Tab-separated table of C-alpha atoms in Angstrom:
chain	number	residue	atom	x	y	z
A	1	UNK	CA	13.492	13.055	-17.940
A	2	UNK	CA	10.611	11.126	-16.264
A	3	UNK	CA	10.660	11.796	-11.791
A	4	UNK	CA	10.988	9.460	-9.642
A	5	UNK	CA	7.941	9.479	-6.979
A	6	UNK	CA	7.056	8.023	-3.542
A	7	UNK	CA	3.491	7.138	-3.089
A	8	UNK	CA	1.552	5.974	0.041
A	9	UNK	CA	-0.503	3.038	-0.560
A	10	UNK	CA	-2.923	3.802	2.029
A	11	UNK	CA	-4.670	0.474	3.822
A	12	UNK	CA	-5.433	-2.402	1.448
A	13	UNK	CA	-9.308	-0.878	1.124
A	14	UNK	CA	-7.883	1.568	-0.894
A	15	UNK	CA	-8.027	-1.152	-3.704
A	16	UNK	CA	-11.246	-1.047	-3.852
A	17	UNK	CA	-12.705	2.230	-3.132
A	18	UNK	CA	-13.882	5.666	-5.265
A	19	UNK	CA	-12.440	8.390	-3.276
A	20	UNK	CA	-10.612	11.618	-3.827
A	21	UNK	CA	-7.152	9.707	-3.472
A	22	UNK	CA	-8.262	6.860	-5.535
A	23	UNK	CA	-9.311	9.400	-8.164
A	24	UNK	CA	-5.719	11.608	-8.157
A	25	UNK	CA	-4.089	7.965	-8.451
A	26	UNK	CA	-6.023	7.273	-11.860
A	27	UNK	CA	-5.183	10.506	-13.422
A	28	UNK	CA	-1.793	10.491	-12.282
A	29	UNK	CA	-1.340	7.770	-14.162
A	30	UNK	CA	-2.670	9.156	-17.234
A	31	UNK	CA	-0.672	12.297	-17.379
A	32	UNK	CA	2.735	11.404	-16.637
A	33	UNK	CA	4.827	9.769	-19.799
A	34	UNK	CA	4.157	6.613	-20.378
A	35	UNK	CA	7.359	4.642	-18.835
A	36	UNK	CA	9.484	1.704	-20.358
A	37	UNK	CA	9.088	-0.102	-17.344
A	38	UNK	CA	8.593	0.722	-13.881
A	39	UNK	CA	11.298	0.305	-10.578
A	40	UNK	CA	9.122	-0.252	-7.537
A	41	UNK	CA	10.384	-0.366	-3.823
A	42	UNK	CA	7.598	-1.638	-1.526
A	43	UNK	CA	7.492	-1.341	2.058
A	44	UNK	CA	5.785	-4.847	2.285
A	45	UNK	CA	9.152	-6.336	0.984
A	46	UNK	CA	11.584	-6.366	3.406
A	47	UNK	CA	15.663	-7.465	3.534
A	48	UNK	CA	18.985	-6.877	5.270
A	49	UNK	CA	20.540	-7.818	1.636
A	50	UNK	CA	19.030	-5.863	-1.066
A	51	UNK	CA	16.454	-7.628	-3.640
A	52	UNK	CA	15.997	-6.999	-6.819
A	53	UNK	CA	12.953	-9.459	-9.022
A	54	UNK	CA	13.382	-11.179	-12.175
A	55	UNK	CA	10.263	-12.392	-12.965
A	56	UNK	CA	8.760	-13.436	-16.048
A	57	UNK	CA	5.018	-12.647	-14.988
A	58	UNK	CA	4.421	-11.938	-11.019
A	59	UNK	CA	1.749	-13.582	-8.746
A	60	UNK	CA	-0.767	-11.467	-6.980
A	61	UNK	CA	-0.272	-11.722	-3.307
A	62	UNK	CA	-2.462	-11.029	-0.771
A	63	UNK	CA	-0.329	-9.741	2.584
A	64	UNK	CA	-3.516	-8.719	4.246
A	65	UNK	CA	-6.289	-10.661	6.221
A	66	UNK	CA	-9.942	-9.782	7.721
A	67	UNK	CA	-11.432	-7.820	4.433
A	68	UNK	CA	-13.792	-8.222	1.944
A	69	UNK	CA	-13.259	-11.292	-0.480
A	70	UNK	CA	-13.253	-8.954	-3.454
A	71	UNK	CA	-10.055	-7.488	-2.381
A	72	UNK	CA	-8.799	-11.472	-2.948
A	73	UNK	CA	-10.203	-11.435	-6.502
A	74	UNK	CA	-8.129	-8.941	-7.647
A	75	UNK	CA	-4.988	-9.924	-10.097
A	76	UNK	CA	-2.510	-7.939	-11.637
A	77	UNK	CA	-0.489	-10.181	-13.598
A	78	UNK	CA	2.222	-7.982	-14.505
A	79	UNK	CA	5.783	-8.915	-16.819
A	80	UNK	CA	9.066	-8.380	-15.607
A	81	UNK	CA	11.913	-6.964	-17.886
A	82	UNK	CA	14.721	-9.277	-18.257
A	83	UNK	CA	16.944	-5.943	-20.324
A	84	UNK	CA	16.424	-3.339	-17.320
A	85	UNK	CA	16.784	-6.161	-14.727
A	86	UNK	CA	20.215	-6.497	-16.369
A	87	UNK	CA	20.855	-2.966	-16.328
A	88	UNK	CA	20.015	-2.207	-12.904
A	89	UNK	CA	22.114	-5.235	-11.642
A	90	UNK	CA	25.299	-3.497	-13.477
A	91	UNK	CA	24.649	-0.198	-11.849
A	92	UNK	CA	24.242	-1.766	-8.629
A	93	UNK	CA	27.863	-3.365	-9.064
A	94	UNK	CA	29.449	-0.494	-10.573
A	95	UNK	CA	28.267	1.516	-7.272
A	96	UNK	CA	29.338	-1.072	-4.616
A	97	UNK	CA	25.640	-1.834	-3.898
A	98	UNK	CA	25.119	-5.536	-2.719
A	99	UNK	CA	22.303	-7.476	-3.863
A	100	UNK	CA	20.473	-10.844	-4.559
A	101	UNK	CA	18.266	-11.731	-6.965
A	102	UNK	CA	14.361	-13.156	-6.600
A	103	UNK	CA	12.791	-15.334	-9.096
A	104	UNK	CA	9.687	-16.599	-7.412
A	105	UNK	CA	7.914	-13.667	-5.691
A	106	UNK	CA	4.983	-11.971	-6.469
A	107	UNK	CA	3.617	-8.428	-6.226
A	108	UNK	CA	2.541	-7.535	-2.845
A	109	UNK	CA	-0.019	-4.920	-2.285
A	110	UNK	CA	2.001	-1.855	-0.948
A	111	UNK	CA	3.152	-2.764	-5.416
A	112	UNK	CA	-0.340	-3.934	-6.662
A	113	UNK	CA	-2.306	-1.239	-4.833
A	114	UNK	CA	-0.373	1.267	-6.536
A	115	UNK	CA	0.535	0.182	-9.595
A	116	UNK	CA	-2.710	-0.879	-10.420
A	117	UNK	CA	-4.101	2.152	-10.114
A	118	UNK	CA	-1.619	3.859	-11.986
A	119	UNK	CA	-1.368	1.421	-15.200
A	120	UNK	CA	-4.644	-0.930	-14.734
A	121	UNK	CA	-3.861	-2.993	-17.621
A	122	UNK	CA	-0.478	-4.142	-16.225
A	123	UNK	CA	1.142	-3.870	-19.602
A	124	UNK	CA	4.097	-1.858	-18.349
A	125	UNK	CA	7.169	-4.300	-17.668
A	126	UNK	CA	7.735	-4.034	-13.093
A	127	UNK	CA	10.820	-5.028	-11.717
A	128	UNK	CA	9.924	-5.067	-7.929
A	129	UNK	CA	12.371	-4.379	-4.915
A	130	UNK	CA	12.655	-4.671	-1.350
A	131	UNK	CA	13.743	-2.160	1.075
A	132	UNK	CA	15.511	-2.169	4.441
A	133	UNK	CA	14.301	-0.683	7.188
A	134	UNK	CA	17.545	-1.356	9.198
A	135	UNK	CA	19.831	0.936	6.801
A	136	UNK	CA	20.830	4.921	7.694
A	137	UNK	CA	18.624	6.900	5.690
A	138	UNK	CA	21.852	7.917	3.481
A	139	UNK	CA	22.239	4.283	2.639
A	140	UNK	CA	18.560	4.334	1.716
A	141	UNK	CA	19.437	6.949	-0.446
A	142	UNK	CA	22.513	6.291	-1.905
A	143	UNK	CA	20.708	2.941	-3.312
A	144	UNK	CA	18.225	4.878	-4.885
A	145	UNK	CA	21.056	7.470	-6.536
A	146	UNK	CA	22.503	4.560	-7.971
A	147	UNK	CA	19.568	4.079	-9.570
A	148	UNK	CA	18.900	7.583	-11.321
A	149	UNK	CA	20.220	7.320	-14.817
A	150	UNK	CA	17.865	4.820	-15.425
A	151	UNK	CA	15.403	7.806	-15.517
A	152	UNK	CA	17.018	8.558	-18.276
A	153	UNK	CA	16.184	5.788	-20.308
A	154	UNK	CA	12.098	6.353	-19.332
A	155	UNK	CA	12.162	3.732	-16.212
A	156	UNK	CA	9.681	5.121	-13.592
A	157	UNK	CA	11.070	4.623	-10.194
A	158	UNK	CA	8.287	4.473	-7.248
A	159	UNK	CA	8.703	3.693	-3.549
A	160	UNK	CA	5.482	2.818	-1.983
A	161	UNK	CA	4.600	3.697	1.567
A	162	UNK	CA	3.223	6.193	3.613
A	163	UNK	CA	4.514	9.217	5.278
A	164	UNK	CA	2.806	9.114	8.095
A	165	UNK	CA	1.806	5.197	9.072
A	166	UNK	CA	1.204	4.628	12.488
A	167	UNK	CA	-1.577	1.370	12.649
A	168	UNK	CA	-2.194	1.507	16.446
A	169	UNK	CA	-3.058	5.311	15.905
A	170	UNK	CA	-5.826	4.740	13.752
A	171	UNK	CA	-9.679	5.779	14.257
A	172	UNK	CA	-11.833	3.829	11.476
A	173	UNK	CA	-14.868	5.989	12.341
A	174	UNK	CA	-12.952	9.166	11.816
A	175	UNK	CA	-12.984	10.755	8.208
A	176	UNK	CA	-12.516	14.187	6.624
A	177	UNK	CA	-10.555	15.382	9.493
A	178	UNK	CA	-6.662	15.383	10.564
A	179	UNK	CA	-4.757	14.872	13.444
A	180	UNK	CA	-2.897	17.737	14.590
A	181	UNK	CA	0.088	15.832	15.404
A	182	UNK	CA	0.232	14.479	11.649
A	183	UNK	CA	-0.513	17.210	10.371
A	184	UNK	CA	2.661	18.747	11.718
A	185	UNK	CA	4.822	15.997	10.914
A	186	UNK	CA	3.861	15.922	7.064
A	187	UNK	CA	4.457	19.658	6.910
A	188	UNK	CA	7.750	19.812	8.854
A	189	UNK	CA	8.797	16.986	6.325
A	190	UNK	CA	7.298	19.027	3.476
A	191	UNK	CA	9.527	22.167	3.983
A	192	UNK	CA	12.765	19.960	4.765
A	193	UNK	CA	11.468	18.279	0.840
A	194	UNK	CA	11.370	21.586	-0.884
A	195	UNK	CA	14.723	23.171	0.149
A	196	UNK	CA	16.231	19.402	-0.628
A	197	UNK	CA	17.805	19.368	3.338
A	198	UNK	CA	19.087	15.862	3.053
A	199	UNK	CA	20.728	16.571	6.449
A	200	UNK	CA	17.332	17.464	7.949
A	201	UNK	CA	15.949	14.664	6.726
A	202	UNK	CA	18.020	11.763	7.858
A	203	UNK	CA	17.584	13.200	11.271
A	204	UNK	CA	14.070	13.140	11.174
A	205	UNK	CA	13.690	10.895	13.688
A	206	UNK	CA	15.329	13.633	16.336
A	207	UNK	CA	14.301	17.009	14.293
A	208	UNK	CA	10.698	16.492	13.469
A	209	UNK	CA	7.607	17.496	15.628
A	210	UNK	CA	5.790	14.039	16.579
A	211	UNK	CA	8.003	11.796	14.879
A	212	UNK	CA	7.783	8.917	17.411
A	213	UNK	CA	4.242	8.805	16.827
A	214	UNK	CA	3.990	9.904	12.708
A	215	UNK	CA	6.709	6.979	11.963
A	216	UNK	CA	6.841	4.218	15.105
A	217	UNK	CA	9.745	2.064	15.162
A	218	UNK	CA	7.379	-1.164	13.917
A	219	UNK	CA	6.298	0.968	11.163
A	220	UNK	CA	9.605	2.514	9.858
A	221	UNK	CA	9.543	0.621	7.138
A	222	UNK	CA	6.381	2.602	5.291
A	223	UNK	CA	7.967	5.787	5.492
A	224	UNK	CA	11.730	5.124	4.632
A	225	UNK	CA	10.890	4.497	0.646
A	226	UNK	CA	10.909	7.934	0.443
A	227	UNK	CA	14.488	7.957	0.950
A	228	UNK	CA	15.080	5.489	-1.785
A	229	UNK	CA	13.148	7.380	-4.724
A	230	UNK	CA	14.605	10.814	-3.084
A	231	UNK	CA	18.238	9.076	-3.806
A	232	UNK	CA	17.032	8.318	-7.288
A	233	UNK	CA	16.288	11.927	-8.675
A	234	UNK	CA	20.165	12.036	-8.497
A	235	UNK	CA	21.483	15.395	-9.152
A	236	UNK	CA	17.876	16.652	-10.214
A	237	UNK	CA	17.233	18.394	-6.156
A	238	UNK	CA	13.765	19.266	-6.743
A	239	UNK	CA	10.570	18.307	-4.967
A	240	UNK	CA	7.184	18.800	-5.413
A	241	UNK	CA	3.864	17.398	-3.340
A	242	UNK	CA	1.815	16.115	-5.929
A	243	UNK	CA	-0.949	15.011	-3.294
A	244	UNK	CA	-2.135	14.552	0.439
A	245	UNK	CA	-5.415	13.710	2.046
A	246	UNK	CA	-5.887	11.810	4.893
A	247	UNK	CA	-7.928	8.994	6.238
A	248	UNK	CA	-9.142	7.681	9.676
A	249	UNK	CA	-7.631	10.735	11.346
A	250	UNK	CA	-3.780	10.443	10.309
A	251	UNK	CA	-3.471	7.571	7.782
A	252	UNK	CA	-1.121	9.956	5.290
A	253	UNK	CA	-1.964	9.636	1.358
A	254	UNK	CA	1.359	11.708	0.232
A	255	UNK	CA	2.275	11.630	-3.277
A	256	UNK	CA	5.469	13.126	-3.876
A	257	UNK	CA	7.872	13.722	-6.867
A	258	UNK	CA	11.788	14.445	-7.079
A	259	UNK	CA	13.612	15.368	-10.152
């Protein structure tokens, strides 16, 4: 069965860089079983009601500014999949998850930045999904779990965000070193994920060291996609860290495989 994945999308510049992390993501796309379709929860699409894309072909959204022109030349014209979208709707309905269909929104950089490295030809159908950072972790987990059986049909479920994502704490001149507080948070997280201790994970904000610094209130949307993708593992409650590196002192590039 195809796993679910939590993938850090890093800073927008990652899309035009060649480094340890971009090379890992490119290789990851080559080693995964080729999915029939991809469902992706992006930290850059927030909504109070769960949104589900039903789009024939996505436009590319440039939801950032002040970066090189090369970033704004990138296109990722992925197509949707009406059949998988319908299955997804049926699962949400049967599990009592409220949702709304979105027919116009393109792919933000949290989505295309990751997908373009995994599958550069944009030849795998995509269903883009919003996240709701105001839900409890348990509720986010439940949303993901309601889709777990899609994995049996070779649908890859991805959460795109970042485990340590505090823009105010970044040192853009610092590379190759990691701040102790960020590493301590990620180590605690890794321990709980590998044990699948969801009680501790759901209370990370009070239990994890440096939680308020690693996941500040204004950046919680980057952390919570991990709960959606954990839930998508269903009854296959295993977690494996595939990659972890850091940029700018504490921006975590973590990739977790669930299920």
